[in-house]
C-alpha atoms as an extended CHARMM CRD file, in Angstrom:
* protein
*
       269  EXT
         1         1  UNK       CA             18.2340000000      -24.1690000000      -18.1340000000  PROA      1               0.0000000000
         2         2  UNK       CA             15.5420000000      -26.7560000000      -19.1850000000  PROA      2               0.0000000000
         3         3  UNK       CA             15.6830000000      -28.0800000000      -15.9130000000  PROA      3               0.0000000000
         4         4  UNK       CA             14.6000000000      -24.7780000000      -14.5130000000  PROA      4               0.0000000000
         5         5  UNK       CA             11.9570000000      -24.0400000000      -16.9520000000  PROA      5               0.0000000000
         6         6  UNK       CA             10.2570000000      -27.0280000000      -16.1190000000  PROA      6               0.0000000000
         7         7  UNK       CA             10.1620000000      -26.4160000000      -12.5600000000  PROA      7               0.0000000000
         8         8  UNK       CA              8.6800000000      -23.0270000000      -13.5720000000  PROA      8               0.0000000000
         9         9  UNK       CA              6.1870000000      -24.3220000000      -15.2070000000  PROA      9               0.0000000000
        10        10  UNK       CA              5.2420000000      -26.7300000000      -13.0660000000  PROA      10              0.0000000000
        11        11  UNK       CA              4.9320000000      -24.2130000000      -10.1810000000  PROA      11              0.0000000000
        12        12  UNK       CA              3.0250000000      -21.9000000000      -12.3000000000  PROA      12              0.0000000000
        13        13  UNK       CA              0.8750000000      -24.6350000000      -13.0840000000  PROA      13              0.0000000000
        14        14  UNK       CA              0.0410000000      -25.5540000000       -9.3710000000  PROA      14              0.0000000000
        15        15  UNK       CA             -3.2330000000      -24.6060000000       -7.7480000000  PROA      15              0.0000000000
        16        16  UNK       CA             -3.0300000000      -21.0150000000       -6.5590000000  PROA      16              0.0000000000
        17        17  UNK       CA             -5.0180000000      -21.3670000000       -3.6790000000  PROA      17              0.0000000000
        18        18  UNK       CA             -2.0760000000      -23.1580000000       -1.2780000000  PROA      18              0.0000000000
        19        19  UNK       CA             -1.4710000000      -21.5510000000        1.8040000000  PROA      19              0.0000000000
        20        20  UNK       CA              0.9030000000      -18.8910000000        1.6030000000  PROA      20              0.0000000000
        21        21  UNK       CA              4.2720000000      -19.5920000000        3.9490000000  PROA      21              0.0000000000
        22        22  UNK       CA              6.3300000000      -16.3520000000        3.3550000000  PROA      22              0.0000000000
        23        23  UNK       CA              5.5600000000      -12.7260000000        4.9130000000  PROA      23              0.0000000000
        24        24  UNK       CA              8.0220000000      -10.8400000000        3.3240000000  PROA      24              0.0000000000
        25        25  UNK       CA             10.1560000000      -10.1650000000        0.1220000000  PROA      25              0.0000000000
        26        26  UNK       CA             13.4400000000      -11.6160000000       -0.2360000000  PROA      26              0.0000000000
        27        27  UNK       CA             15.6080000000       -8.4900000000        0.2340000000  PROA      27              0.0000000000
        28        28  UNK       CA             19.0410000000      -10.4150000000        0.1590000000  PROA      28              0.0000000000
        29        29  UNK       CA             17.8630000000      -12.3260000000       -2.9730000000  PROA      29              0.0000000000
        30        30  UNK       CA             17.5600000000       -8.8000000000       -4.8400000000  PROA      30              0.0000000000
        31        31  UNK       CA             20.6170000000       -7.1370000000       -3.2240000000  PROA      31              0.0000000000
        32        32  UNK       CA             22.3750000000      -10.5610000000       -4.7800000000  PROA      32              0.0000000000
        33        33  UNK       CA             20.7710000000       -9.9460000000       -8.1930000000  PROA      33              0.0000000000
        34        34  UNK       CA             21.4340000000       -6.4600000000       -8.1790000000  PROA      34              0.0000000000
        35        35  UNK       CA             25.0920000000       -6.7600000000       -7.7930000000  PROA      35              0.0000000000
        36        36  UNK       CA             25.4790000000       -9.3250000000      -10.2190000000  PROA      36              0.0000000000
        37        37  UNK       CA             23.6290000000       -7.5590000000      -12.8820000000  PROA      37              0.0000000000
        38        38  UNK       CA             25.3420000000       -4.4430000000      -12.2220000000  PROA      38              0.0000000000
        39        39  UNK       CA             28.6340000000       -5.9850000000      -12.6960000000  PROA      39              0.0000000000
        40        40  UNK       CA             27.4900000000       -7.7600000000      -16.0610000000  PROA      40              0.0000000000
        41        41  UNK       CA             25.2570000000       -4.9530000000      -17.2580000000  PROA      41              0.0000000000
        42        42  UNK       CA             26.3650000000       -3.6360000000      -21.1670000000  PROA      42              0.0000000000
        43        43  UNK       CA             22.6610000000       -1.8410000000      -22.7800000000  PROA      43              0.0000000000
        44        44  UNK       CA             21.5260000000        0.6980000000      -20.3030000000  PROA      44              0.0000000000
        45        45  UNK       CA             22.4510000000        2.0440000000      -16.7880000000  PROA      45              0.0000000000
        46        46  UNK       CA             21.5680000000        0.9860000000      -13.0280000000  PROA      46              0.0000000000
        47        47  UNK       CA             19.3250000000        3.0560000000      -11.3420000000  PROA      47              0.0000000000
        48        48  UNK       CA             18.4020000000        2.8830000000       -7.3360000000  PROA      48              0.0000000000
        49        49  UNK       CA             14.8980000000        4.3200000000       -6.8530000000  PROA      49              0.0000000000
        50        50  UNK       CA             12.8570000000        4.1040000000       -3.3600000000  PROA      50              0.0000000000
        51        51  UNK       CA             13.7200000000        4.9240000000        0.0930000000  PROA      51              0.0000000000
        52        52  UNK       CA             16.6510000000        4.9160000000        1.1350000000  PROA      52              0.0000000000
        53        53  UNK       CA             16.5760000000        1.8830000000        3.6740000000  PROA      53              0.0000000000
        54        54  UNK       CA             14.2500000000        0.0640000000        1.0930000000  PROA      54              0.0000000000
        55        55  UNK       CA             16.2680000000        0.7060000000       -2.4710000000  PROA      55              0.0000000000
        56        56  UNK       CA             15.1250000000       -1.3190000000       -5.4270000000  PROA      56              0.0000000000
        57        57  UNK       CA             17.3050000000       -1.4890000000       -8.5600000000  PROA      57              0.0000000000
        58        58  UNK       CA             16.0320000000       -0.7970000000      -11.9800000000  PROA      58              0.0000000000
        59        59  UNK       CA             17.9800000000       -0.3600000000      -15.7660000000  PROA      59              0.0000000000
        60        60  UNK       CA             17.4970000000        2.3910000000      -17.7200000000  PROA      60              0.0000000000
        61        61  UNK       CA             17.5400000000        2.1640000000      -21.4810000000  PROA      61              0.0000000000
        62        62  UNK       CA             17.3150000000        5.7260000000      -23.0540000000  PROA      62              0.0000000000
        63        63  UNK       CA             15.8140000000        5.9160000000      -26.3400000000  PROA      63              0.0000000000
        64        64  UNK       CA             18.5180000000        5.4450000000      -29.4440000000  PROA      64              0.0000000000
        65        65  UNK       CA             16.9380000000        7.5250000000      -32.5760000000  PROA      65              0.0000000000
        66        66  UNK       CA             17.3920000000       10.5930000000      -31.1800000000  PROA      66              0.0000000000
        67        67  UNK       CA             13.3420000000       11.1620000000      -31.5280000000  PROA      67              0.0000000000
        68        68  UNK       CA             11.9670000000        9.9010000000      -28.6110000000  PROA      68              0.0000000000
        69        69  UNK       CA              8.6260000000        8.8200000000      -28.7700000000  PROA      69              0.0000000000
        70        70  UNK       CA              7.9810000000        7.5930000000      -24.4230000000  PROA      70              0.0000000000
        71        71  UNK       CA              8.7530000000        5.5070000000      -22.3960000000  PROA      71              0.0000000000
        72        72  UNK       CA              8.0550000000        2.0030000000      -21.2130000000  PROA      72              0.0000000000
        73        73  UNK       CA              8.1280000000        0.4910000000      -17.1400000000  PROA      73              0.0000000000
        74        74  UNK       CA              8.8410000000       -3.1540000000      -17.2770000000  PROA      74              0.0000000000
        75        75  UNK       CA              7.7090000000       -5.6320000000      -15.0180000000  PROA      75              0.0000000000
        76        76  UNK       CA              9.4710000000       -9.0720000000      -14.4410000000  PROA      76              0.0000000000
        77        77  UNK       CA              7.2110000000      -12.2360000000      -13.7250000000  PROA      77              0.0000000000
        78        78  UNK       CA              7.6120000000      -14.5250000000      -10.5110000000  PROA      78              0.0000000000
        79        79  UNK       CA             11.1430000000      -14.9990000000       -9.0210000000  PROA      79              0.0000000000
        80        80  UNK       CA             13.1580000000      -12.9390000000      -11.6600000000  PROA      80              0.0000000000
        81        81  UNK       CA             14.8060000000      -10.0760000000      -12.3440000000  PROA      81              0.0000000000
        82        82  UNK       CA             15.0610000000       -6.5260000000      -14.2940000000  PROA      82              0.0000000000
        83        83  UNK       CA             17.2870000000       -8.1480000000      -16.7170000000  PROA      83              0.0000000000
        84        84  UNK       CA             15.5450000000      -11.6150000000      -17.2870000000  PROA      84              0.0000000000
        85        85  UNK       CA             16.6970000000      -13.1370000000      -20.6540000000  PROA      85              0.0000000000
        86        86  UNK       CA             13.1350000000      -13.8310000000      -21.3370000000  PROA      86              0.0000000000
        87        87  UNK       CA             10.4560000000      -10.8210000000      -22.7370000000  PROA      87              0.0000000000
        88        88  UNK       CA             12.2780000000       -9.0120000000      -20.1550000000  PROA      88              0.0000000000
        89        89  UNK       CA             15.8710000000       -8.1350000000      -22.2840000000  PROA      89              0.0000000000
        90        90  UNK       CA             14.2050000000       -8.2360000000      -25.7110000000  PROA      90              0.0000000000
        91        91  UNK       CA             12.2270000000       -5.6780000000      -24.6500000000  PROA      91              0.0000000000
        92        92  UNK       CA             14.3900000000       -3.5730000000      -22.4330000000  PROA      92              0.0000000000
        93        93  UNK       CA             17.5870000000       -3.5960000000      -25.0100000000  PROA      93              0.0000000000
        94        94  UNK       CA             14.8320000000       -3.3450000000      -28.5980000000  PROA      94              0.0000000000
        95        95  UNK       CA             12.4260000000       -1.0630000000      -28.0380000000  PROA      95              0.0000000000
        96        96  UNK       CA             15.2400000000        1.5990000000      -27.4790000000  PROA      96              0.0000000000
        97        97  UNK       CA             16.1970000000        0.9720000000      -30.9960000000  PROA      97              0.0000000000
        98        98  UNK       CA             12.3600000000        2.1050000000      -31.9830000000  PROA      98              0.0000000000
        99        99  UNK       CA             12.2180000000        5.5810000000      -29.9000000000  PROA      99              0.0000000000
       100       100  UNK       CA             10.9740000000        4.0640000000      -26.5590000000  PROA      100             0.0000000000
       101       101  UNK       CA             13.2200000000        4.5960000000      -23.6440000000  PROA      101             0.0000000000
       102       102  UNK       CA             12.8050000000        1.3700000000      -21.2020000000  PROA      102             0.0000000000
       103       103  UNK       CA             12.7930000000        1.4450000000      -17.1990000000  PROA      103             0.0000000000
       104       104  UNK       CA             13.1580000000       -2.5750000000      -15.8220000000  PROA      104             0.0000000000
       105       105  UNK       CA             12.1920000000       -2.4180000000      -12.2470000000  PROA      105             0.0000000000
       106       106  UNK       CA             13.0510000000       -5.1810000000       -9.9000000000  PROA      106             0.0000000000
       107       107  UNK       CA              9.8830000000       -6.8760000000       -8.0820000000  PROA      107             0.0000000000
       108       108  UNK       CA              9.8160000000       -8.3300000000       -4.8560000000  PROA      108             0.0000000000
       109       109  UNK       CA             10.8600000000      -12.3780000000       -4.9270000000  PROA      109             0.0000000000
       110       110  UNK       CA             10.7260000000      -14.6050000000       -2.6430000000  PROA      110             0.0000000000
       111       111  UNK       CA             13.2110000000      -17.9350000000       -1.7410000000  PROA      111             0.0000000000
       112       112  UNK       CA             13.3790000000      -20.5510000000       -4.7230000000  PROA      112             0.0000000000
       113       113  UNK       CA             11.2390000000      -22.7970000000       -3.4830000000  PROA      113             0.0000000000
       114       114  UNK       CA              7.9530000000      -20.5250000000       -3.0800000000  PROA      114             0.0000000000
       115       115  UNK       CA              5.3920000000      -21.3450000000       -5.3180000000  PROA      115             0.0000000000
       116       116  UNK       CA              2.8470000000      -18.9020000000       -7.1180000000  PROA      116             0.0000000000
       117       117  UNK       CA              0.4750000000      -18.4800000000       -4.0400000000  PROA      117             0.0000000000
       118       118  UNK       CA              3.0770000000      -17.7800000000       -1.6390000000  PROA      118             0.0000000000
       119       119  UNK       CA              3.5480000000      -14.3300000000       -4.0670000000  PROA      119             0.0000000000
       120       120  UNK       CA             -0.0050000000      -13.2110000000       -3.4280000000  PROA      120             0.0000000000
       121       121  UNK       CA              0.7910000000      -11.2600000000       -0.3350000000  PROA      121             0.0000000000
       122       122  UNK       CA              3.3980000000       -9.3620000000       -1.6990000000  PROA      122             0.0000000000
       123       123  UNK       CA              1.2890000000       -7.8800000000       -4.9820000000  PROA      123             0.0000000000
       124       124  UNK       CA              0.3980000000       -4.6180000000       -3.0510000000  PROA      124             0.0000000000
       125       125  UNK       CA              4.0560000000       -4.0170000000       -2.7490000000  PROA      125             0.0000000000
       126       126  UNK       CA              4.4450000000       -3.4170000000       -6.4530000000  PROA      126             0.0000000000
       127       127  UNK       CA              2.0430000000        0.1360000000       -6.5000000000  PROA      127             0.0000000000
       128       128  UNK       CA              5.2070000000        1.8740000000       -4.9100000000  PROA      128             0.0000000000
       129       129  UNK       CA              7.4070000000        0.6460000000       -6.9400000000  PROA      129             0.0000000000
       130       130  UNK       CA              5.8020000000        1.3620000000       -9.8060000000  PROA      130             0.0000000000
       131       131  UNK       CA              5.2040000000        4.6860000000       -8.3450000000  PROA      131             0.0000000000
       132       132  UNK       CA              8.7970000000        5.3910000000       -7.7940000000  PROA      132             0.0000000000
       133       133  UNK       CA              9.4720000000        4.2830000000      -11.1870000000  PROA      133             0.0000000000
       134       134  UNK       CA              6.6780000000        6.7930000000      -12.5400000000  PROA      134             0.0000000000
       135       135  UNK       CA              7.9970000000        9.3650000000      -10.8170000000  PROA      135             0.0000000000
       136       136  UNK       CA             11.6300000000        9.4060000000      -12.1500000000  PROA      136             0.0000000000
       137       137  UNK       CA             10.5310000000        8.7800000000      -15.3750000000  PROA      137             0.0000000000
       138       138  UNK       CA              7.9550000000       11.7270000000      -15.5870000000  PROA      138             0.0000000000
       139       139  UNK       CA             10.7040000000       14.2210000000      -13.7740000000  PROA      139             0.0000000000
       140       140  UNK       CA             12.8580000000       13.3760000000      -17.0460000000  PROA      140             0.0000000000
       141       141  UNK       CA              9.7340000000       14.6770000000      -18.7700000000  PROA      141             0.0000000000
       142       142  UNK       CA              9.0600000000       11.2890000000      -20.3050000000  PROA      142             0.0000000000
       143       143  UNK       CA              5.9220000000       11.1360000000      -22.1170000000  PROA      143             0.0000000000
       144       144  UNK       CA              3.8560000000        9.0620000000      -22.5310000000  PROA      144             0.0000000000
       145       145  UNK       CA              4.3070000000        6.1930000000      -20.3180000000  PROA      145             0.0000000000
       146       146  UNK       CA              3.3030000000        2.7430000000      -20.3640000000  PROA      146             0.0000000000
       147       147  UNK       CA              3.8890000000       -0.1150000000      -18.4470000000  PROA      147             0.0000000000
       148       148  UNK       CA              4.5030000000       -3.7370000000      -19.9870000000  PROA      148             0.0000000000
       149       149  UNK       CA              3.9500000000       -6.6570000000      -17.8560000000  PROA      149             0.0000000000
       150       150  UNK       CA              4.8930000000      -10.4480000000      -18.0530000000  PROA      150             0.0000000000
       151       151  UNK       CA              3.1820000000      -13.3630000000      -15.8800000000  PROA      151             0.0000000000
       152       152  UNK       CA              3.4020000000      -12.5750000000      -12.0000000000  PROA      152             0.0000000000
       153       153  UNK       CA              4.2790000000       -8.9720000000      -12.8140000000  PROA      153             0.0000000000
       154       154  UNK       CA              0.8860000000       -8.6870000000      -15.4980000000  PROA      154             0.0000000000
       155       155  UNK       CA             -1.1840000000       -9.6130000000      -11.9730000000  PROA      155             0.0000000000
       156       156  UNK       CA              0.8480000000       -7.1140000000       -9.6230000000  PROA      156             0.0000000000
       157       157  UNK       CA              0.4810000000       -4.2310000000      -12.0530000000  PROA      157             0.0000000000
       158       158  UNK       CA             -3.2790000000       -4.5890000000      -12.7490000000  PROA      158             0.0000000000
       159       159  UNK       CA             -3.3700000000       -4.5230000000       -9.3590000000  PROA      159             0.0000000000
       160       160  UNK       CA             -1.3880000000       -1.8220000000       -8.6600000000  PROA      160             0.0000000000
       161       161  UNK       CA             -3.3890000000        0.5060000000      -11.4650000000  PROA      161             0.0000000000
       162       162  UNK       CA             -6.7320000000       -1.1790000000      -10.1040000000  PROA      162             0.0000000000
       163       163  UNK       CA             -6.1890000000        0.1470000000       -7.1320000000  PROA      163             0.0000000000
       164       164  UNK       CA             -5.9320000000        4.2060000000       -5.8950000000  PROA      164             0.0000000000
       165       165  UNK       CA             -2.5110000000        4.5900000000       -6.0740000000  PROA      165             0.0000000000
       166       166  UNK       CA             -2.1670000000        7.3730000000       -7.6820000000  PROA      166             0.0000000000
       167       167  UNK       CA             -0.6660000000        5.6820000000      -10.8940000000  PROA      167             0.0000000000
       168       168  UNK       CA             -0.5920000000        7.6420000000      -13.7420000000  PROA      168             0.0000000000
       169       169  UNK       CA              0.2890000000        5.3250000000      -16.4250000000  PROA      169             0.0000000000
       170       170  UNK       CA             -1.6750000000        5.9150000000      -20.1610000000  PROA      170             0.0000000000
       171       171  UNK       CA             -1.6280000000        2.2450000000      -21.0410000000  PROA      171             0.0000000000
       172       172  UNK       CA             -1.3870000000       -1.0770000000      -19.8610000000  PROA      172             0.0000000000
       173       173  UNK       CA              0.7080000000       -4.1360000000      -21.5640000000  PROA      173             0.0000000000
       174       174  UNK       CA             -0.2070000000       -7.6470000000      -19.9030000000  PROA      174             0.0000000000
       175       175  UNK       CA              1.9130000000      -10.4460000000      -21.3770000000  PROA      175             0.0000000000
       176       176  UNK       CA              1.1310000000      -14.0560000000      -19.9690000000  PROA      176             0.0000000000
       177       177  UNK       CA             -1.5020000000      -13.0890000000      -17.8560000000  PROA      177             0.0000000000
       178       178  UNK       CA             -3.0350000000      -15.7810000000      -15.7470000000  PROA      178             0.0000000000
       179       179  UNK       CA             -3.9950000000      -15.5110000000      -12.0940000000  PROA      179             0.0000000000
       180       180  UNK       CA             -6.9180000000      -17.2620000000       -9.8690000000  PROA      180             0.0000000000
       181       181  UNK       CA             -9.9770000000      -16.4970000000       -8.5050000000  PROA      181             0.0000000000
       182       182  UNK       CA             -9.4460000000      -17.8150000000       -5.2020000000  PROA      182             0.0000000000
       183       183  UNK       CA             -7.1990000000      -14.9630000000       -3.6940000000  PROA      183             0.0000000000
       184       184  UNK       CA             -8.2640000000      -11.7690000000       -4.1660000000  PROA      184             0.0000000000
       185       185  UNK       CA             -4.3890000000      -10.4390000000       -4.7440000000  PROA      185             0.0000000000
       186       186  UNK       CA             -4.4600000000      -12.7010000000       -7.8690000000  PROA      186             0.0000000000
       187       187  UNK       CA             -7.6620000000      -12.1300000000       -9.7100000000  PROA      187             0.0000000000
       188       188  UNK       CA             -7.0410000000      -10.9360000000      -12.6490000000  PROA      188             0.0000000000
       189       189  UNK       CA            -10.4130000000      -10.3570000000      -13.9630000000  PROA      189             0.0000000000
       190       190  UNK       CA            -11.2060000000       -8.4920000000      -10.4720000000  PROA      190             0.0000000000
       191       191  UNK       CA             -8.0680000000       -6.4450000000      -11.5470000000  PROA      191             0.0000000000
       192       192  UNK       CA             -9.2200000000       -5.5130000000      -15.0310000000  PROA      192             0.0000000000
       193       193  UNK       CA            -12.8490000000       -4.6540000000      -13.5750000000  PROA      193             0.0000000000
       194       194  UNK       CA            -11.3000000000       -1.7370000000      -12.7030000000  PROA      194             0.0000000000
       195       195  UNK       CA             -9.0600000000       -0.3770000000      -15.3550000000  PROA      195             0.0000000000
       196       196  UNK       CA            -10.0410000000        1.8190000000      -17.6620000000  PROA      196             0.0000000000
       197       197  UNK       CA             -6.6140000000        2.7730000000      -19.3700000000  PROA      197             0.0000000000
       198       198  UNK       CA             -5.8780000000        1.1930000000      -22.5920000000  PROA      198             0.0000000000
       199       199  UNK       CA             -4.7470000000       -2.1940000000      -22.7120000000  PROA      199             0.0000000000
       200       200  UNK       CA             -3.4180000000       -5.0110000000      -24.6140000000  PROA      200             0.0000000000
       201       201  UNK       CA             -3.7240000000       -8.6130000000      -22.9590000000  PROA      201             0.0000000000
       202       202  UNK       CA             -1.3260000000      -10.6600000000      -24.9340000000  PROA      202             0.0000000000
       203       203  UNK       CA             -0.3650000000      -14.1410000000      -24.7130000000  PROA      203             0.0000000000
       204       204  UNK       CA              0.7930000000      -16.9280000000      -27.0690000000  PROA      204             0.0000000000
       205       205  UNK       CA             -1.3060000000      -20.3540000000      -28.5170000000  PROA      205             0.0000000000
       206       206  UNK       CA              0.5950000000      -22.1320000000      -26.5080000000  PROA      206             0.0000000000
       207       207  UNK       CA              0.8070000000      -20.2190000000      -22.9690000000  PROA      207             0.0000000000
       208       208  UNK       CA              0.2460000000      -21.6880000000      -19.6500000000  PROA      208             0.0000000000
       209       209  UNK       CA             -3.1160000000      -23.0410000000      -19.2620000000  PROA      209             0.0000000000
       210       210  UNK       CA             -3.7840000000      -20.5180000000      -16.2660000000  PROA      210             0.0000000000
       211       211  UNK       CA             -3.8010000000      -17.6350000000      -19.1270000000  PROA      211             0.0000000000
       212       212  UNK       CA             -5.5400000000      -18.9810000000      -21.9840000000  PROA      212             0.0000000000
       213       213  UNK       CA             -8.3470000000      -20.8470000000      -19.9560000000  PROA      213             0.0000000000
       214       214  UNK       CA             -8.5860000000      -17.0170000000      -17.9490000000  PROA      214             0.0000000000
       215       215  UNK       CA             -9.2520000000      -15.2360000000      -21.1450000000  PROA      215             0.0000000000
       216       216  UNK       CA            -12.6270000000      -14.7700000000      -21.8480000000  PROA      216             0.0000000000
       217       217  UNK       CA            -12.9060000000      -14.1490000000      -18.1160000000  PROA      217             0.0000000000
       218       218  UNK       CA            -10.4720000000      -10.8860000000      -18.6500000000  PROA      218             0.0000000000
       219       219  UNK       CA            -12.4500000000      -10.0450000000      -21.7980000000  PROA      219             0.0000000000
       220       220  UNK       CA            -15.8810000000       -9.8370000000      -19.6130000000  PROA      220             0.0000000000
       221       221  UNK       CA            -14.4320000000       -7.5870000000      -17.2500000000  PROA      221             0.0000000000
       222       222  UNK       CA            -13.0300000000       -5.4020000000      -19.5070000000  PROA      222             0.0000000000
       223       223  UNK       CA            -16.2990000000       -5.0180000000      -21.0690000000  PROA      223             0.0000000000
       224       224  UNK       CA            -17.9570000000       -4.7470000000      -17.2700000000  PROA      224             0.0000000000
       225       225  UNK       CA            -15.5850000000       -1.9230000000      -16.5820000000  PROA      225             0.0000000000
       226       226  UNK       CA            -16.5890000000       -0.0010000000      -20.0000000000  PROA      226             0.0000000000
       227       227  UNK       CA            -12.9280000000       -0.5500000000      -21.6310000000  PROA      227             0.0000000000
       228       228  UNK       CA            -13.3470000000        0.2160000000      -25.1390000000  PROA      228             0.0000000000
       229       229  UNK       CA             -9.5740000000        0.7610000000      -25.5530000000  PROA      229             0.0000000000
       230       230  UNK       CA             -8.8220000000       -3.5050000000      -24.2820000000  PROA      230             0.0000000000
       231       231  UNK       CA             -7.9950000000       -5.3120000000      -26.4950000000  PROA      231             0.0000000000
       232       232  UNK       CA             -7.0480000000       -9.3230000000      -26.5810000000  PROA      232             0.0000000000
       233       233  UNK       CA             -4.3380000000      -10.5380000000      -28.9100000000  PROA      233             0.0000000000
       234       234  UNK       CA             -3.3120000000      -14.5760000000      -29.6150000000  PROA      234             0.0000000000
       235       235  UNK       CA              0.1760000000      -14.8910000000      -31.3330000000  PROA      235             0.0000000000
       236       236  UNK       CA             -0.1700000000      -18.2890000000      -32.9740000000  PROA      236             0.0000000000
       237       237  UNK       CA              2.9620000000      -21.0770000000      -31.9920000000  PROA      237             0.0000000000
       238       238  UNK       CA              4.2630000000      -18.6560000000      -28.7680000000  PROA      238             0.0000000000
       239       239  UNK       CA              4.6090000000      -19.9780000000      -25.4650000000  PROA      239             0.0000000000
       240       240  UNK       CA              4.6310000000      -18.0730000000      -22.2120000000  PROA      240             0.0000000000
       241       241  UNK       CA              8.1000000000      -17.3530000000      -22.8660000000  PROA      241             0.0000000000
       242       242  UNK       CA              7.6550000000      -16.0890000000      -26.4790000000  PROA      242             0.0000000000
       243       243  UNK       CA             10.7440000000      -18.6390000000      -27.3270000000  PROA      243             0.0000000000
       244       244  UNK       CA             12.0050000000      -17.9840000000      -30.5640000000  PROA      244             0.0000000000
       245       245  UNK       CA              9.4990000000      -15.5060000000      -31.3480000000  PROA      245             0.0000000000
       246       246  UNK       CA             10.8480000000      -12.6100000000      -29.0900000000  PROA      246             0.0000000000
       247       247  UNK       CA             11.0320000000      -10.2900000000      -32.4750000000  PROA      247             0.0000000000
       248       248  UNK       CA              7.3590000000      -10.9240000000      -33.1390000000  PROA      248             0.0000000000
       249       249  UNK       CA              6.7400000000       -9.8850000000      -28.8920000000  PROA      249             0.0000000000
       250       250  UNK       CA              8.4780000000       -6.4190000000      -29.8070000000  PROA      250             0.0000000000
       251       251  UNK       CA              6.8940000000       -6.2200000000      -33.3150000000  PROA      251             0.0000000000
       252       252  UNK       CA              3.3170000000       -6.4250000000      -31.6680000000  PROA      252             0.0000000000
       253       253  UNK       CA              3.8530000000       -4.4270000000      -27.8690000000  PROA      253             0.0000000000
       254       254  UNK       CA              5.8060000000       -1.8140000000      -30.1820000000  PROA      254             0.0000000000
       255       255  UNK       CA              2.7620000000       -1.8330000000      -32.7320000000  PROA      255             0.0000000000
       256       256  UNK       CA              0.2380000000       -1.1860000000      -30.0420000000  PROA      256             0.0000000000
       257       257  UNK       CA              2.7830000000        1.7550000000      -28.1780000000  PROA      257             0.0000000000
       258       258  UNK       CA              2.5630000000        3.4370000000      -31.4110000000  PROA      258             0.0000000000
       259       259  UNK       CA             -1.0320000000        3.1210000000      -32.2670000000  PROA      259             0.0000000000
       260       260  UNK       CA             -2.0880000000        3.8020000000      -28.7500000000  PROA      260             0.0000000000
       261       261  UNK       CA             -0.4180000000        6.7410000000      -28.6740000000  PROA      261             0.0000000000
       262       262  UNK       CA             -1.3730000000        8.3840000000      -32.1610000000  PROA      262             0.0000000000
       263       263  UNK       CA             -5.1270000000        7.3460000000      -30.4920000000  PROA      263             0.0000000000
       264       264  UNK       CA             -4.2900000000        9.9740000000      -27.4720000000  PROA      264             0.0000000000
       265       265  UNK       CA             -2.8140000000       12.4100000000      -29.2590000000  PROA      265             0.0000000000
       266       266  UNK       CA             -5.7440000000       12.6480000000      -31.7970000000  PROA      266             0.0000000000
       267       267  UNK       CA             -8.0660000000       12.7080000000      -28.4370000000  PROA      267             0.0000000000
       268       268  UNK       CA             -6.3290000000       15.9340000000      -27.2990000000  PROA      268             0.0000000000
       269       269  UNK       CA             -7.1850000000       17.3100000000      -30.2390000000  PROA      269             0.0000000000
């Protein structure tokens, strides 16, 4: 496991402007994935959204109080999964236990050995899936809905809501958000220029240096794009894996949900 982290980190931390050498998602790689977490899943169900020649699994965990208070998408970073033991489960399986009904959807990977700029071509295909995943949540008259984002996933979900895709999300979570400048599919400030939904950009003291040296960046194009409702947060001794600190990651995207929504419902008023 170590061994993998640090080749995650050191692919995270190469330059993102290296030629890109796949065209297309790893389908088997996901249809593997899918059947294995299936098998092994124990908090929440397996749901198949999409077409039906280009299925995509994602886990639904319903709320558990009995007062449901909305619902969350969640969005995996580079090369993982819906179930990803890191931000990913404590997320999916804890907010449940706080009246917010999770929805993990799987995003498009790629072969082990890509690197972050070999991802950039496949960030338009997340506005479908987050579409799909939208759309079955609102037909179970979920409300509101929000969509949390790690790494990778932070990028392809700005973009997605950046773009028109007829997203209706109420509020934005970006966790580890980095990106680059150099390719337009990874720009995260060029993302955020265009937002206007409520947002929290969170990442930890000690993230990758990709997010914390993109930060004021993200701020000024919040505040290009008129965003009075972004807002930046530091959590002091986290790295981009919130290890060890995975309560204080729910304590703060569940503190946010909550206030964010009390700050829409007092707008319909």
């Amino acid at each position: 496991m170590k061994h993998i982290k640090g080749l995650f980190f050191l692919a995270c931390s190469l330059l993102l402007a290296a030629p890109a050498g796949f065209a297309a998602g790893d389908r088997a790689k996901e249809q593997r994935w899918a059947g294995q977490i299936v098998d092994m899943l124990i908090d929440g169900e397996a749901v198949w959204l999409g077409p039906d020649d280009a299925q995509f699994l994602a886990i639904h965990t319903p709320d558990l109080t009995g007062a449901p208070k909305g619902a969350v998408i969640l969005v995996h970073g580079m090369g993982a999964h819906p179930d990803w033991q890191e931000v990913i489960q404590p997320l999916r399986v804890r907010l449940p236990e706080h009246g917010w009904a999770t929805l993990s959807v799987q995003m498009p990977v790629l072969p082990n050995d890509a690197v972050p700029a070999d991802y950039a071509p496949l960030v338009p295909e997340a506005a479908p899936r987050l579409r799909s995943a939208l759309g079955w949540l609102q037909e179970r008259g979920d409300r509101p809905v929000f969509i949390v984002a790690h790494s990778l996933g932070a990028i392809m979900a700005a973009a997605a809501l950046a773009g028109d895709t007829g997203l209706e999300a109420d509020g934005l979570v970006l966790i580890g958000m980095g990106g680059s400048a150099e390719d337009p599919h990874l720009n995260a400030a060029a993302h955020l220029e265009r937002i206007t939904l409520p947002v929290l950009d969170l990442s930890g003291s000690r993230d990758l240096d990709s997010v914390l040296a993109g930060r004021e960046a993200r701020a000024r194009a919040a505040r290009r794009a008129g965003n009075d409702a972004y807002r930046q947060v530091e959590v002091t001794g986290a790295n981009h894996f919130f290890t060890g600190l995975e309560a204080v990651l729910v304590r703060r995207v569940r503190g946010w949900l909550e206030s964010t929504t009390d700050n829409l419902e007092q707008e319909k008023e």
